[in-house]
Short mmCIF file of C-alpha atoms and ligand atoms in Angstrom, two decimals:
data_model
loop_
_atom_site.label_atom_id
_atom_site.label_comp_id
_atom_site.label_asym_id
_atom_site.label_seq_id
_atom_site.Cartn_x
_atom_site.Cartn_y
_atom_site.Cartn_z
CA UNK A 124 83.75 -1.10 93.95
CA UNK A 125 84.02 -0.42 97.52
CA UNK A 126 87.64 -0.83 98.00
CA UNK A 127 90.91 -0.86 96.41
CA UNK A 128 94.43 -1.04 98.11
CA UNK A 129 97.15 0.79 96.16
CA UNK A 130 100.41 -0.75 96.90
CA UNK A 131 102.69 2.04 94.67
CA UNK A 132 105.95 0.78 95.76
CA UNK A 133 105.50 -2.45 95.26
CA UNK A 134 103.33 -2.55 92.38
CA UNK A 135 106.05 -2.94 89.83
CA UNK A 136 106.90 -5.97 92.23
CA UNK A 137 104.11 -7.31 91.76
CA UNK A 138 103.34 -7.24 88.23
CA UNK A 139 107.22 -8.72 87.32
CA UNK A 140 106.37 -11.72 89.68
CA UNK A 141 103.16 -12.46 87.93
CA UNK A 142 105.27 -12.06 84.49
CA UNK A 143 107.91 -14.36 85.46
CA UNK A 144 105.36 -16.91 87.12
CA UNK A 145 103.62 -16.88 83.67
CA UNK A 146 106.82 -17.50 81.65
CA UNK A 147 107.85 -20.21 83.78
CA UNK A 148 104.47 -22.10 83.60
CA UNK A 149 103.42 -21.35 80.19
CA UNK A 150 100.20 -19.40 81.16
CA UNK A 151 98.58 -20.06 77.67
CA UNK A 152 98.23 -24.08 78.61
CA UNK A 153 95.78 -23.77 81.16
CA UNK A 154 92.19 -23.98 80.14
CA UNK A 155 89.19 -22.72 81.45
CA UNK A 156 86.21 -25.08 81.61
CA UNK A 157 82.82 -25.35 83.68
CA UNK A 158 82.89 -29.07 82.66
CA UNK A 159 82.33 -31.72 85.88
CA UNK A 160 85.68 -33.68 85.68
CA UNK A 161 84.39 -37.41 87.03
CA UNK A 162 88.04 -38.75 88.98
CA UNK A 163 87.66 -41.88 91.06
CA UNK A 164 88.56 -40.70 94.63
CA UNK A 165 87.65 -43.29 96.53
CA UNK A 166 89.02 -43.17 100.36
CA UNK A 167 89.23 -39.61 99.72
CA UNK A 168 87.38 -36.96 102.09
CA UNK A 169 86.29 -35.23 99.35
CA UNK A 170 84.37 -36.51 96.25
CA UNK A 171 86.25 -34.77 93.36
CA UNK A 172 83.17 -36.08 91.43
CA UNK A 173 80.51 -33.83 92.80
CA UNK A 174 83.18 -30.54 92.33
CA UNK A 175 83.32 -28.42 89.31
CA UNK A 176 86.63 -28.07 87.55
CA UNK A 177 87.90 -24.68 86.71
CA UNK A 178 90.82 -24.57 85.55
CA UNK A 179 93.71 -27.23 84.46
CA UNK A 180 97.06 -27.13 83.21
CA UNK A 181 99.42 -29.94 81.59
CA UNK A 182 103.33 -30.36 82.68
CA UNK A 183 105.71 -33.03 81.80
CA UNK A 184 105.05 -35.50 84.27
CA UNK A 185 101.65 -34.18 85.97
CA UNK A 186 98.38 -32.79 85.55
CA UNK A 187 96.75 -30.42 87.85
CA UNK A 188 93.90 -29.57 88.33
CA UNK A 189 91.54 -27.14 90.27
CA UNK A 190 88.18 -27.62 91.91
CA UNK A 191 85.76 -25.71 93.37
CA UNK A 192 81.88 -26.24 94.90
CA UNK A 193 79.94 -23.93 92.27
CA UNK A 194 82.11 -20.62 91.82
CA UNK A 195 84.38 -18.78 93.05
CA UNK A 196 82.45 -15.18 94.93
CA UNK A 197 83.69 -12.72 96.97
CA UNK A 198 84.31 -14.51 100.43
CA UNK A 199 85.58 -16.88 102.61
CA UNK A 200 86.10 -19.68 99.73
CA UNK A 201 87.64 -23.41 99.13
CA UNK A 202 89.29 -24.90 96.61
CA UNK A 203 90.57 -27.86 95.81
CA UNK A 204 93.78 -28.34 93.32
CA UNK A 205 94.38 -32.00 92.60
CA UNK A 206 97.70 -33.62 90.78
CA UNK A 207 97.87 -36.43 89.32
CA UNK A 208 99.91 -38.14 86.54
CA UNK A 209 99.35 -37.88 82.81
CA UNK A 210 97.25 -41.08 83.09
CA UNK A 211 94.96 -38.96 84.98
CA UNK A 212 96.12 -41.21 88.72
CA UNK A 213 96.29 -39.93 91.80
CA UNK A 214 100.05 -38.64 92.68
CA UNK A 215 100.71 -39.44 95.98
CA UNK A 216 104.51 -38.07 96.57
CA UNK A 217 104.02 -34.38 95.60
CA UNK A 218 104.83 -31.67 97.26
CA UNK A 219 102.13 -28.58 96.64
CA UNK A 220 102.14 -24.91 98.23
CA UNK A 221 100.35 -21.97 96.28
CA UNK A 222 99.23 -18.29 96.68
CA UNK A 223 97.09 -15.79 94.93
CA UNK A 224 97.29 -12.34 94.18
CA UNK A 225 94.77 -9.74 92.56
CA UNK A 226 96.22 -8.21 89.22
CA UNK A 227 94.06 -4.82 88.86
CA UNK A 228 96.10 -3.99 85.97
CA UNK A 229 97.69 -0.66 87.45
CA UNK A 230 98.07 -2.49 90.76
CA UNK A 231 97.92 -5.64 92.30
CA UNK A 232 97.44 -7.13 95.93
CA UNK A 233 96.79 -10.17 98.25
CA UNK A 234 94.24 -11.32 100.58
CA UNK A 235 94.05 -14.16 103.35
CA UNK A 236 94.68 -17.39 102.33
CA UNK A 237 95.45 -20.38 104.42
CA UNK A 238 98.26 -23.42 103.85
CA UNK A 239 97.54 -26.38 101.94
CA UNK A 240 95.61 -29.06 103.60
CA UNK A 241 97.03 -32.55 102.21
CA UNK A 242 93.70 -34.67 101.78
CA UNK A 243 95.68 -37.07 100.54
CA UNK A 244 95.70 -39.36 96.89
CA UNK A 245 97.12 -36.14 95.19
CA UNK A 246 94.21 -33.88 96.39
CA UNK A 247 94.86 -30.41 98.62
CA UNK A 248 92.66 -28.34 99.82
CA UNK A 249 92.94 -24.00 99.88
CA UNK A 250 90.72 -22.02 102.03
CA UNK A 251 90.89 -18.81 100.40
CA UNK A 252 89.13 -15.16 101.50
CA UNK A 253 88.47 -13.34 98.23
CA UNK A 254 87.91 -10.02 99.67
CA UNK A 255 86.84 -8.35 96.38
CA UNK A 256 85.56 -9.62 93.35
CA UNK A 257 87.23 -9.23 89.77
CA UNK A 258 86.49 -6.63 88.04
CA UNK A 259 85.85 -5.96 84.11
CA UNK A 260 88.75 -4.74 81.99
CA UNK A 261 91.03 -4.31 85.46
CA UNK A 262 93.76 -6.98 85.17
CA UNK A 263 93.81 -10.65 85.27
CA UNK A 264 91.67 -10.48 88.52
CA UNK A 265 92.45 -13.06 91.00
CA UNK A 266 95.25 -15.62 90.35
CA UNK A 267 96.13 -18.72 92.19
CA UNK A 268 100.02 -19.38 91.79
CA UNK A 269 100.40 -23.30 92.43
CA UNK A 270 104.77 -24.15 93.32
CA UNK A 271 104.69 -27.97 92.28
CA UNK A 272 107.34 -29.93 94.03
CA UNK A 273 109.26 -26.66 94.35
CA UNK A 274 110.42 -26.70 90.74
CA UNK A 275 107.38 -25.81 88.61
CA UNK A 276 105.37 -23.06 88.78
CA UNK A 277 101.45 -22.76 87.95
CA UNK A 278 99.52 -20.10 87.32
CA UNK A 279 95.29 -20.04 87.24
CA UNK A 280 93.18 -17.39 86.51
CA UNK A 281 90.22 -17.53 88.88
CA UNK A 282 86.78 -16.17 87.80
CA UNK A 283 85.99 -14.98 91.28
CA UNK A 284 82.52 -12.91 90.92
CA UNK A 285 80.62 -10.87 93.39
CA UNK A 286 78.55 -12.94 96.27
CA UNK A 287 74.80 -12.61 95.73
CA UNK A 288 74.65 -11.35 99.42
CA UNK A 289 77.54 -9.70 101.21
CA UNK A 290 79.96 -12.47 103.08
CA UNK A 291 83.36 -10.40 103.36
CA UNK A 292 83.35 -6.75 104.81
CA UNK A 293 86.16 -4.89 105.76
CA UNK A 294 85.01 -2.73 108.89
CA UNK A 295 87.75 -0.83 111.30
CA UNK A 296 88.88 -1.54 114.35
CA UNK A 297 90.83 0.07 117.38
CA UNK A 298 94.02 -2.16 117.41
CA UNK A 299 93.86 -3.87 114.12
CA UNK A 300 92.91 -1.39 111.29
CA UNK A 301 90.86 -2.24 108.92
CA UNK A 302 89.33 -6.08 109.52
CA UNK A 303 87.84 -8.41 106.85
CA UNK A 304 84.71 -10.13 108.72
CA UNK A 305 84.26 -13.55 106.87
CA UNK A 306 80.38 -14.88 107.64
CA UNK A 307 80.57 -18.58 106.61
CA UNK A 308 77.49 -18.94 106.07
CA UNK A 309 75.56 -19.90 102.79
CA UNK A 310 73.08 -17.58 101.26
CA UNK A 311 70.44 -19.87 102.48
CA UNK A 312 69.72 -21.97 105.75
CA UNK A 313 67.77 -23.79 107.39
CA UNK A 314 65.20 -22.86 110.29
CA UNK A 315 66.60 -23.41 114.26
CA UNK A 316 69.09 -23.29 115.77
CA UNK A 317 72.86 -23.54 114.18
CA UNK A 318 76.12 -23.34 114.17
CA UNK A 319 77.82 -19.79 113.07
CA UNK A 320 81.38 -19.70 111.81
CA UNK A 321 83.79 -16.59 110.74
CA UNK A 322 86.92 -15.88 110.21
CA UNK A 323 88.63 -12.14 111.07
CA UNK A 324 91.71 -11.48 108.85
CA UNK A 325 93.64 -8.34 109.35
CA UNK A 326 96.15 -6.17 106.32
CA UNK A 327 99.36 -5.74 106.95
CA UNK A 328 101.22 -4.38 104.02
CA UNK A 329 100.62 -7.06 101.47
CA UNK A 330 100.27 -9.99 104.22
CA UNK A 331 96.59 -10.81 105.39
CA UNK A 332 96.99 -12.42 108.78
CA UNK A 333 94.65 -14.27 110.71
CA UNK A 334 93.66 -12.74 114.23
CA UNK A 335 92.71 -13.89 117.76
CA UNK A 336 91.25 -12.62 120.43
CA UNK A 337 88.17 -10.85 119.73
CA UNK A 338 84.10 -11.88 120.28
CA UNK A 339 81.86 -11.82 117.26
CA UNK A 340 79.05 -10.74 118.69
CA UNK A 341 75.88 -11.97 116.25
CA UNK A 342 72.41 -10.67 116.42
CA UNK A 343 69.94 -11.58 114.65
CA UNK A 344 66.60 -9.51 113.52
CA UNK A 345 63.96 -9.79 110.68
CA UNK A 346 64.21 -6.07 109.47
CA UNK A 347 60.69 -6.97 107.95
CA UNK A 348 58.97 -7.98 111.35
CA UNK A 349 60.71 -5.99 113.80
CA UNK A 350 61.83 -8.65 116.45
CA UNK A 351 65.06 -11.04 116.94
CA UNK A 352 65.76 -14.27 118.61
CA UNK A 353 66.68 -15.70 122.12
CA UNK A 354 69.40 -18.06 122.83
CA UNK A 355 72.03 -17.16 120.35
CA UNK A 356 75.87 -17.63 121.27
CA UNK A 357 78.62 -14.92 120.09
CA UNK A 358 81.39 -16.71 117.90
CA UNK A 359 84.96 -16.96 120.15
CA UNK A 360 88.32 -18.23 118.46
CA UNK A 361 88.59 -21.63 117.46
CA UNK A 362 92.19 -20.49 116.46
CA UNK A 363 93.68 -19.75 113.16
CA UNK A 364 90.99 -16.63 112.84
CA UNK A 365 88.20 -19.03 112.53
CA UNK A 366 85.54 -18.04 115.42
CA UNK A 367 82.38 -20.29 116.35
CA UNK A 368 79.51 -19.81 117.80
CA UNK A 369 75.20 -20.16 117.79
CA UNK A 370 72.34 -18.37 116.13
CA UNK A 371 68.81 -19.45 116.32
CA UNK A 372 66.57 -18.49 113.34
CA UNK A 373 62.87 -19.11 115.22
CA UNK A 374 60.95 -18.78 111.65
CA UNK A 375 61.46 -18.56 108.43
CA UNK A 376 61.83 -15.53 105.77
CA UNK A 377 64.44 -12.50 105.23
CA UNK A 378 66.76 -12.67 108.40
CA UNK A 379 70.12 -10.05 108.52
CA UNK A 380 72.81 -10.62 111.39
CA UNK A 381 74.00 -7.38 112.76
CA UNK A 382 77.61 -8.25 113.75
CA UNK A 383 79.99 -6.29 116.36
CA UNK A 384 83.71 -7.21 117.04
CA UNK A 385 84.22 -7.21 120.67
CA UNK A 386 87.64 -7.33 122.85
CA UNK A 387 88.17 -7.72 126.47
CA UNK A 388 84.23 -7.14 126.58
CA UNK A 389 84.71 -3.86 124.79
CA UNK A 390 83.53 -3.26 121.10
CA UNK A 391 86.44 -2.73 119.26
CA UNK A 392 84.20 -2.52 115.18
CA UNK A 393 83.47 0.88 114.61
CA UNK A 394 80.44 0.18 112.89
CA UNK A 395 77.98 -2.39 112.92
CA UNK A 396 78.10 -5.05 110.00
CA UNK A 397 74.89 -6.45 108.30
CA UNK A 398 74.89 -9.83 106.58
CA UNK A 399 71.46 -10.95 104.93
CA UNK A 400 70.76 -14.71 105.10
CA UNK A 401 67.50 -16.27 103.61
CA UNK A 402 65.90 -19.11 105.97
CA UNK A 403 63.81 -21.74 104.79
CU1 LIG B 86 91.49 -6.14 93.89
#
C-alpha cells in the first residue's frame, strides 16, 4: 500500500452516509456476477453486449445495472450503469447521478470522478480514477452510490484490483500538492506513432478536482536498449483535466514513459514518474 488518506474528522461522516445509503437501497439485493448480460442496444454508442456486468440491483419499477470493459484496476476507469424497466427495456426518462467512496473500514475517502454522460436508451456512462486498489479485510473497498431519479438510492460494491502496470501515481507538485497522474493508456500498444491521453486530478479535502494548466511532458526510453524516440508531442489540456498529446514507439519490446508536469515552462513534479507500456 503506498498511500492512505486519513480523514479523522470526517470519518464518522463517512461511514453513517454509507450506512444510511445501504438502508435506503437494501444493500443485500445487489448481486455480484462476471456473467456477459446480452441487452439489445441498438442506436446506442456503446454495445452493452460486448461489456461485462458487475453488479445489479432490483427496485420497484427499474433495474440497474453496471458495466464495465474487463475489471475494474487502479486507474483512470469507465463504467457504464444502465436502467431499464423490470422487462429488462431501455428507460428513457430517468434521471441518474452517482459517486463513490473508499470504505477502509477505520476510514473512508473519495477520488476523481466525473458527471454522468447520458448515452442515451437508459445507458450513462462514469469515468472514474480509482487511485488505489481495494484492499483485503479493509472495508467494503470502493463503492459506487447510484441517486435514481433523486428518490432512490443504490449502492455497488466495486471489485476494483491493482493494475498489472502502474496507471495512477500521486507525485507532488509546487502549487497543487499532491497530483494523481492518470496515463490512459492500455498495458499494451501498438508500434508508431500515437495518441497519449492523461488526466491530472488534484485532493482537496475529500473533493478530487480536475486541473488545468500544466504540460505533461512524455519521454519515452527502452530501459533495456538505452535509447528513446524522436518526434513525440507533450500532452496540453483538452479541458476537464484530460491532457493530449503524441508518443512515437519506433520498435517494439519493454518501453517506460518518464513523465514530468510542467507549468509556465517550469517543472512543477518533484519527481519524475515512470509508466511501463508493452509494444507490439
Ligand atoms: Cu483507500
Amino acid at each position: 500500500m503506498k498511500f492512505i488518506y486519513f480523514r479523522k474528522t470526517s470519518m464518522w461522516a463517512s461511514i453513517m452516509a454509507i450506512t444510511s445509503v445501504c438502508t435506503l437501497a437494501g444493500c443485500g439485493n445487489s448481486t455480484q456476477t462476471d456473467e456477459k448480460n446480452p441487452v439489445d442496444m441498438a442506436g446506442a454508442m456503446v454495445d452493452v453486449t460486448t461489456l461485462t456486468k458487475i453488479a445489479d440491483t432490483t427496485l420497484a419499477q427499474n433495474k440497474v445495472s453496471v458495466f464495465v470493459q474487463d475489471s475494474l484496476t487502479s486507474k483512470n476507469e469507465t463504467i457504464y450503469i444502465q436502467v431499464t424497466d423490470l422487462n429488462g427495456d431501455p428507460t428513457t426518462d430517468a434521471h441518474l447521478d452517482y459517486d463513490v467512496v473508499m470504505d477502509m473500514g477505520m476510514v473512508s475517502h473519495g477520488g476523481p470522478y466525473y458527471p454522468p454522460v447520458d448515452l442515451g436508451n437508459g445507458l450513462y456512462k462514469a469515468e472514474v480514477v480509482f487511485i488505489m486498489a481495494n484492499m483485503n479485510d479493509m472495508g467494503k473497498g470502493w463503492m459506487l452510490n447510484a441517486f435514481l431519479n433523486k428518490k432512490d438510492s443504490l449502492s455497488f460494491i466495486l471489485p476494483v484490483s491493482e493494475a498489472k502496470y502502474a496507471r495512477t501515481i500521486p507525485v507532488g507538485t509546487k502549487d497543487d500538492s499532491r497530483v494523481f497522474v492518470s496515463l490512459l493508456l492500455p498495458e499494451e500498444v501498438k508500434a508508431g506513432s500515437q495518441p497519449i491521453d492523461f488526466t491530472l486530478h488534484k485532493m482537496d479535502h475529500n473533493l478530487f478536482p480536475a486541473l488545468e494548466g500544466y504540460t505533461v511532458e512524455i519521454e519515452p526510453f527502452m530501459p533495456d536498449m538505452g535509447h528513446g524516440s524522436p518526434n513525440n508531442k507533450a500532452a496540453t489540456s483538452k479541458g476537464d483535466g484530460h491532457y493530449s498529446g503524441m508518443i512515437n514507439f519506433t520498435m517494439k519490446g519493454h518501453w517506460k514513459i518518464k513523465v514530468n508536469l510542467f507549468k509556465g515552462g517550469e517543472k512543477v513534479s518533484q519527481e519524475e514518474l515512470e509508466f511501463p507500456v508493452e509494444v507490439r
